[in-house]
């Protein structure tokens, strides 16, 4: 794809991948804010879901 043309809708590409099999993941060095890698609420969401799980296990 040429750099002088804007990307067309629906033409997203995945970032580079490292590893293979069960340990395959996106290359953390290649990720940026444009990839949507920031999730400030992740810790709060994890804590809430764990608390809910503990309540349902009782």
mmCIF file of N, CA, C and O in Angstrom:
data_model
loop_
_atom_site.group_PDB
_atom_site.id
_atom_site.type_symbol
_atom_site.label_atom_id
_atom_site.label_comp_id
_atom_site.label_asym_id
_atom_site.label_seq_id
_atom_site.Cartn_x
_atom_site.Cartn_y
_atom_site.Cartn_z
ATOM 1 N N UNK A 1 0.855 -1.178 0.000
ATOM 2 C CA UNK A 1 0.000 0.000 0.000
ATOM 3 C C UNK A 1 0.887 1.222 0.000
ATOM 4 O O UNK A 1 1.836 1.331 0.746
ATOM 5 N N UNK A 2 0.585 2.171 -0.812
ATOM 6 C CA UNK A 2 1.372 3.397 -0.930
ATOM 7 C C UNK A 2 1.063 4.341 0.233
ATOM 8 O O UNK A 2 -0.064 4.434 0.694
ATOM 9 N N UNK A 3 2.077 5.047 0.715
ATOM 10 C CA UNK A 3 1.903 5.972 1.832
ATOM 11 C C UNK A 3 1.158 7.240 1.450
ATOM 12 O O UNK A 3 0.686 7.953 2.318
ATOM 13 N N UNK A 4 1.029 7.539 0.154
ATOM 14 C CA UNK A 4 0.362 8.770 -0.251
ATOM 15 C C UNK A 4 -1.156 8.637 -0.317
ATOM 16 O O UNK A 4 -1.864 9.606 -0.468
ATOM 17 N N UNK A 5 -1.684 7.429 -0.158
ATOM 18 C CA UNK A 5 -3.130 7.210 -0.160
ATOM 19 C C UNK A 5 -3.597 6.899 1.253
ATOM 20 O O UNK A 5 -2.970 6.113 1.953
ATOM 21 N N UNK A 6 -4.710 7.509 1.678
ATOM 22 C CA UNK A 6 -5.250 7.148 2.994
ATOM 23 C C UNK A 6 -5.795 5.720 2.954
ATOM 24 O O UNK A 6 -6.216 5.238 1.907
ATOM 25 N N UNK A 7 -5.772 5.025 4.085
ATOM 26 C CA UNK A 7 -6.304 3.657 4.095
ATOM 27 C C UNK A 7 -7.798 3.653 3.785
ATOM 28 O O UNK A 7 -8.526 4.569 4.144
ATOM 29 N N UNK A 8 -8.225 2.622 3.103
ATOM 30 C CA UNK A 8 -9.628 2.473 2.759
ATOM 31 C C UNK A 8 -10.374 1.870 3.951
ATOM 32 O O UNK A 8 -9.808 1.099 4.714
ATOM 33 N N UNK A 9 -11.647 2.212 4.130
ATOM 34 C CA UNK A 9 -12.423 1.623 5.220
ATOM 35 C C UNK A 9 -12.433 0.099 5.123
ATOM 36 O O UNK A 9 -12.513 -0.466 4.046
ATOM 37 N N UNK A 10 -12.309 -0.536 6.270
ATOM 38 C CA UNK A 10 -12.353 -1.986 6.309
ATOM 39 C C UNK A 10 -11.068 -2.663 5.881
ATOM 40 O O UNK A 10 -11.080 -3.833 5.554
ATOM 41 N N UNK A 11 -9.970 -1.927 5.875
ATOM 42 C CA UNK A 11 -8.707 -2.526 5.449
ATOM 43 C C UNK A 11 -7.691 -2.550 6.586
ATOM 44 O O UNK A 11 -6.518 -2.300 6.395
ATOM 45 N N UNK A 12 -8.144 -2.855 7.783
ATOM 46 C CA UNK A 12 -7.247 -2.920 8.940
ATOM 47 C C UNK A 12 -6.295 -4.097 8.795
ATOM 48 O O UNK A 12 -6.634 -5.125 8.207
ATOM 49 N N UNK A 13 -5.106 -3.928 9.327
ATOM 50 C CA UNK A 13 -4.140 -5.012 9.345
ATOM 51 C C UNK A 13 -3.692 -5.242 10.785
ATOM 52 O O UNK A 13 -3.612 -4.312 11.576
ATOM 53 N N UNK A 14 -3.431 -6.480 11.109
ATOM 54 C CA UNK A 14 -2.977 -6.823 12.458
ATOM 55 C C UNK A 14 -1.516 -6.433 12.634
ATOM 56 O O UNK A 14 -0.751 -6.432 11.669
ATOM 57 N N UNK A 15 -1.125 -6.095 13.858
ATOM 58 C CA UNK A 15 0.290 -5.794 14.102
ATOM 59 C C UNK A 15 1.132 -7.072 13.975
ATOM 60 O O UNK A 15 0.582 -8.179 13.971
ATOM 61 N N UNK A 16 2.440 -6.925 13.888
ATOM 62 C CA UNK A 16 3.304 -8.107 13.792
ATOM 63 C C UNK A 16 3.122 -9.037 14.995
ATOM 64 O O UNK A 16 2.780 -8.595 16.084
ATOM 65 N N UNK A 17 3.360 -10.309 14.783
ATOM 66 C CA UNK A 17 3.170 -11.333 15.814
ATOM 67 C C UNK A 17 4.522 -11.962 16.156
ATOM 68 O O UNK A 17 5.362 -12.160 15.286
ATOM 69 N N UNK A 18 4.717 -12.248 17.438
ATOM 70 C CA UNK A 18 5.903 -12.982 17.892
ATOM 71 C C UNK A 18 5.451 -14.281 18.544
ATOM 72 O O UNK A 18 4.323 -14.384 19.019
ATOM 73 N N UNK A 19 6.338 -15.250 18.561
ATOM 74 C CA UNK A 19 6.007 -16.533 19.153
ATOM 75 C C UNK A 19 5.158 -17.365 18.209
ATOM 76 O O UNK A 19 4.789 -16.937 17.127
ATOM 77 N N UNK A 20 4.877 -18.572 18.666
ATOM 78 C CA UNK A 20 4.023 -19.443 17.874
ATOM 79 C C UNK A 20 3.273 -20.389 18.793
ATOM 80 O O UNK A 20 3.632 -20.565 19.948
ATOM 81 N N UNK A 21 2.226 -20.938 18.279
ATOM 82 C CA UNK A 21 1.420 -21.864 19.068
ATOM 83 C C UNK A 21 0.731 -21.159 20.224
ATOM 84 O O UNK A 21 0.182 -20.077 20.076
ATOM 85 N N UNK A 22 0.804 -21.766 21.413
ATOM 86 C CA UNK A 22 0.120 -21.246 22.597
ATOM 87 C C UNK A 22 0.697 -19.927 23.108
ATOM 88 O O UNK A 22 0.041 -19.229 23.865
ATOM 89 N N UNK A 23 1.913 -19.612 22.738
ATOM 90 C CA UNK A 23 2.534 -18.375 23.227
ATOM 91 C C UNK A 23 2.569 -17.290 22.155
ATOM 92 O O UNK A 23 3.259 -16.290 22.293
ATOM 93 N N UNK A 24 1.816 -17.460 21.084
ATOM 94 C CA UNK A 24 1.748 -16.457 20.031
ATOM 95 C C UNK A 24 1.028 -15.225 20.547
ATOM 96 O O UNK A 24 0.003 -15.320 21.220
ATOM 97 N N UNK A 25 1.585 -14.048 20.262
ATOM 98 C CA UNK A 25 0.983 -12.790 20.704
ATOM 99 C C UNK A 25 1.448 -11.670 19.804
ATOM 100 O O UNK A 25 2.395 -11.823 19.035
ATOM 101 N N UNK A 26 0.767 -10.524 19.892
ATOM 102 C CA UNK A 26 1.213 -9.360 19.142
ATOM 103 C C UNK A 26 2.543 -8.894 19.706
ATOM 104 O O UNK A 26 2.790 -8.965 20.906
ATOM 105 N N UNK A 27 3.409 -8.404 18.839
ATOM 106 C CA UNK A 27 4.715 -7.902 19.246
ATOM 107 C C UNK A 27 4.523 -6.626 20.062
ATOM 108 O O UNK A 27 4.059 -5.620 19.537
ATOM 109 N N UNK A 28 4.843 -6.630 21.373
ATOM 110 C CA UNK A 28 4.621 -5.438 22.199
ATOM 111 C C UNK A 28 5.430 -4.230 21.740
ATOM 112 O O UNK A 28 5.018 -3.095 21.935
ATOM 113 N N UNK A 29 6.559 -4.465 21.090
ATOM 114 C CA UNK A 29 7.384 -3.354 20.596
ATOM 115 C C UNK A 29 6.717 -2.644 19.411
ATOM 116 O O UNK A 29 6.998 -1.486 19.146
ATOM 117 N N UNK A 30 5.852 -3.345 18.704
ATOM 118 C CA UNK A 30 5.212 -2.785 17.519
ATOM 119 C C UNK A 30 3.881 -2.102 17.836
ATOM 120 O O UNK A 30 3.317 -1.427 16.980
ATOM 121 N N UNK A 31 3.362 -2.268 19.057
ATOM 122 C CA UNK A 31 2.062 -1.699 19.415
ATOM 123 C C UNK A 31 2.194 -0.234 19.811
ATOM 124 O O UNK A 31 3.206 0.183 20.364
ATOM 125 N N UNK A 32 1.148 0.530 19.530
ATOM 126 C CA UNK A 32 1.120 1.942 19.898
ATOM 127 C C UNK A 32 -0.292 2.309 20.357
ATOM 128 O O UNK A 32 -1.193 1.476 20.350
ATOM 129 N N UNK A 33 -0.478 3.551 20.744
ATOM 130 C CA UNK A 33 -1.805 4.017 21.153
ATOM 131 C C UNK A 33 -2.818 3.868 20.027
ATOM 132 O O UNK A 33 -4.003 3.670 20.272
ATOM 133 N N UNK A 34 -2.375 3.963 18.788
ATOM 134 C CA UNK A 34 -3.273 3.820 17.641
ATOM 135 C C UNK A 34 -3.837 2.401 17.537
ATOM 136 O O UNK A 34 -4.872 2.191 16.935
ATOM 137 N N UNK A 35 -3.149 1.438 18.130
ATOM 138 C CA UNK A 35 -3.618 0.057 18.099
ATOM 139 C C UNK A 35 -4.636 -0.231 19.186
ATOM 140 O O UNK A 35 -5.133 -1.347 19.285
ATOM 141 N N UNK A 36 -4.919 0.751 20.026
ATOM 142 C CA UNK A 36 -5.888 0.558 21.090
ATOM 143 C C UNK A 36 -5.346 -0.298 22.210
ATOM 144 O O UNK A 36 -6.073 -1.103 22.793
ATOM 145 N N UNK A 37 -4.073 -0.129 22.527
ATOM 146 C CA UNK A 37 -3.458 -0.978 23.543
ATOM 147 C C UNK A 37 -3.625 -0.443 24.953
ATOM 148 O O UNK A 37 -3.346 -1.152 25.908
ATOM 149 N N UNK A 38 -4.070 0.778 25.114
ATOM 150 C CA UNK A 38 -4.230 1.352 26.448
ATOM 151 C C UNK A 38 -5.634 1.021 26.970
ATOM 152 O O UNK A 38 -6.626 1.240 26.293
ATOM 153 N N UNK A 39 -5.702 0.477 28.169
ATOM 154 C CA UNK A 39 -6.991 0.202 28.802
ATOM 155 C C UNK A 39 -6.826 0.508 30.274
ATOM 156 O O UNK A 39 -6.485 -0.354 31.076
ATOM 157 N N UNK A 40 -7.059 1.769 30.614
ATOM 158 C CA UNK A 40 -6.848 2.236 31.973
ATOM 159 C C UNK A 40 -7.757 1.534 32.978
ATOM 160 O O UNK A 40 -7.420 1.405 34.135
ATOM 161 N N UNK A 41 -8.900 1.040 32.549
ATOM 162 C CA UNK A 41 -9.839 0.405 33.456
ATOM 163 C C UNK A 41 -9.625 -1.087 33.629
ATOM 164 O O UNK A 41 -10.423 -1.752 34.290
ATOM 165 N N UNK A 42 -8.551 -1.633 33.090
ATOM 166 C CA UNK A 42 -8.333 -3.081 33.141
ATOM 167 C C UNK A 42 -8.219 -3.600 34.571
ATOM 168 O O UNK A 42 -8.828 -4.611 34.916
ATOM 169 N N UNK A 43 -7.456 -2.924 35.402
ATOM 170 C CA UNK A 43 -7.268 -3.416 36.773
ATOM 171 C C UNK A 43 -8.577 -3.387 37.551
ATOM 172 O O UNK A 43 -8.928 -4.358 38.236
ATOM 173 N N UNK A 44 -9.338 -2.299 37.422
ATOM 174 C CA UNK A 44 -10.614 -2.195 38.125
ATOM 175 C C UNK A 44 -11.598 -3.257 37.617
ATOM 176 O O UNK A 44 -12.315 -3.876 38.417
ATOM 177 N N UNK A 45 -11.613 -3.490 36.314
ATOM 178 C CA UNK A 45 -12.494 -4.514 35.749
ATOM 179 C C UNK A 45 -12.102 -5.892 36.261
ATOM 180 O O UNK A 45 -12.964 -6.688 36.648
ATOM 181 N N UNK A 46 -10.811 -6.184 36.293
ATOM 182 C CA UNK A 46 -10.342 -7.480 36.788
ATOM 183 C C UNK A 46 -10.747 -7.681 38.247
ATOM 184 O O UNK A 46 -11.251 -8.740 38.618
ATOM 185 N N UNK A 47 -10.549 -6.669 39.065
ATOM 186 C CA UNK A 47 -10.911 -6.786 40.483
ATOM 187 C C UNK A 47 -12.410 -6.999 40.655
ATOM 188 O O UNK A 47 -12.842 -7.808 41.473
ATOM 189 N N UNK A 48 -13.210 -6.290 39.877
ATOM 190 C CA UNK A 48 -14.662 -6.431 39.977
ATOM 191 C C UNK A 48 -15.101 -7.821 39.547
ATOM 192 O O UNK A 48 -15.915 -8.462 40.215
ATOM 193 N N UNK A 49 -14.564 -8.325 38.441
ATOM 194 C CA UNK A 49 -14.978 -9.650 37.983
ATOM 195 C C UNK A 49 -14.522 -10.742 38.949
ATOM 196 O O UNK A 49 -15.238 -11.724 39.148
ATOM 197 N N UNK A 50 -13.357 -10.564 39.570
ATOM 198 C CA UNK A 50 -12.891 -11.545 40.552
ATOM 199 C C UNK A 50 -13.775 -11.528 41.801
ATOM 200 O O UNK A 50 -14.088 -12.582 42.357
ATOM 201 N N UNK A 51 -14.179 -10.333 42.238
ATOM 202 C CA UNK A 51 -15.070 -10.228 43.401
ATOM 203 C C UNK A 51 -16.422 -10.866 43.091
ATOM 204 O O UNK A 51 -16.989 -11.590 43.922
ATOM 205 N N UNK A 52 -16.942 -10.636 41.892
ATOM 206 C CA UNK A 52 -18.214 -11.242 41.495
ATOM 207 C C UNK A 52 -18.088 -12.760 41.430
ATOM 208 O O UNK A 52 -19.001 -13.482 41.835
ATOM 209 N N UNK A 53 -16.960 -13.236 40.945
ATOM 210 C CA UNK A 53 -16.736 -14.684 40.858
ATOM 211 C C UNK A 53 -16.695 -15.306 42.252
ATOM 212 O O UNK A 53 -17.271 -16.353 42.499
ATOM 213 N N UNK A 54 -16.018 -14.636 43.166
ATOM 214 C CA UNK A 54 -15.945 -15.142 44.542
ATOM 215 C C UNK A 54 -17.326 -15.179 45.174
ATOM 216 O O UNK A 54 -17.653 -16.125 45.894
ATOM 217 N N UNK A 55 -18.151 -14.181 44.904
ATOM 218 C CA UNK A 55 -19.512 -14.152 45.447
ATOM 219 C C UNK A 55 -20.344 -15.303 44.869
ATOM 220 O O UNK A 55 -21.124 -15.928 45.595
ATOM 221 N N UNK A 56 -20.196 -15.569 43.593
ATOM 222 C CA UNK A 56 -20.985 -16.637 42.971
ATOM 223 C C UNK A 56 -20.494 -18.031 43.363
ATOM 224 O O UNK A 56 -21.234 -18.986 43.305
ATOM 225 N N UNK A 57 -19.229 -18.131 43.786
ATOM 226 C CA UNK A 57 -18.678 -19.429 44.207
ATOM 227 C C UNK A 57 -19.134 -19.817 45.620
ATOM 228 O O UNK A 57 -18.996 -20.974 46.005
ATOM 229 N N UNK A 58 -19.654 -18.887 46.382
ATOM 230 C CA UNK A 58 -20.062 -19.169 47.773
ATOM 231 C C UNK A 58 -21.358 -19.927 47.835
ATOM 232 O O UNK A 58 -22.175 -20.006 47.074
#
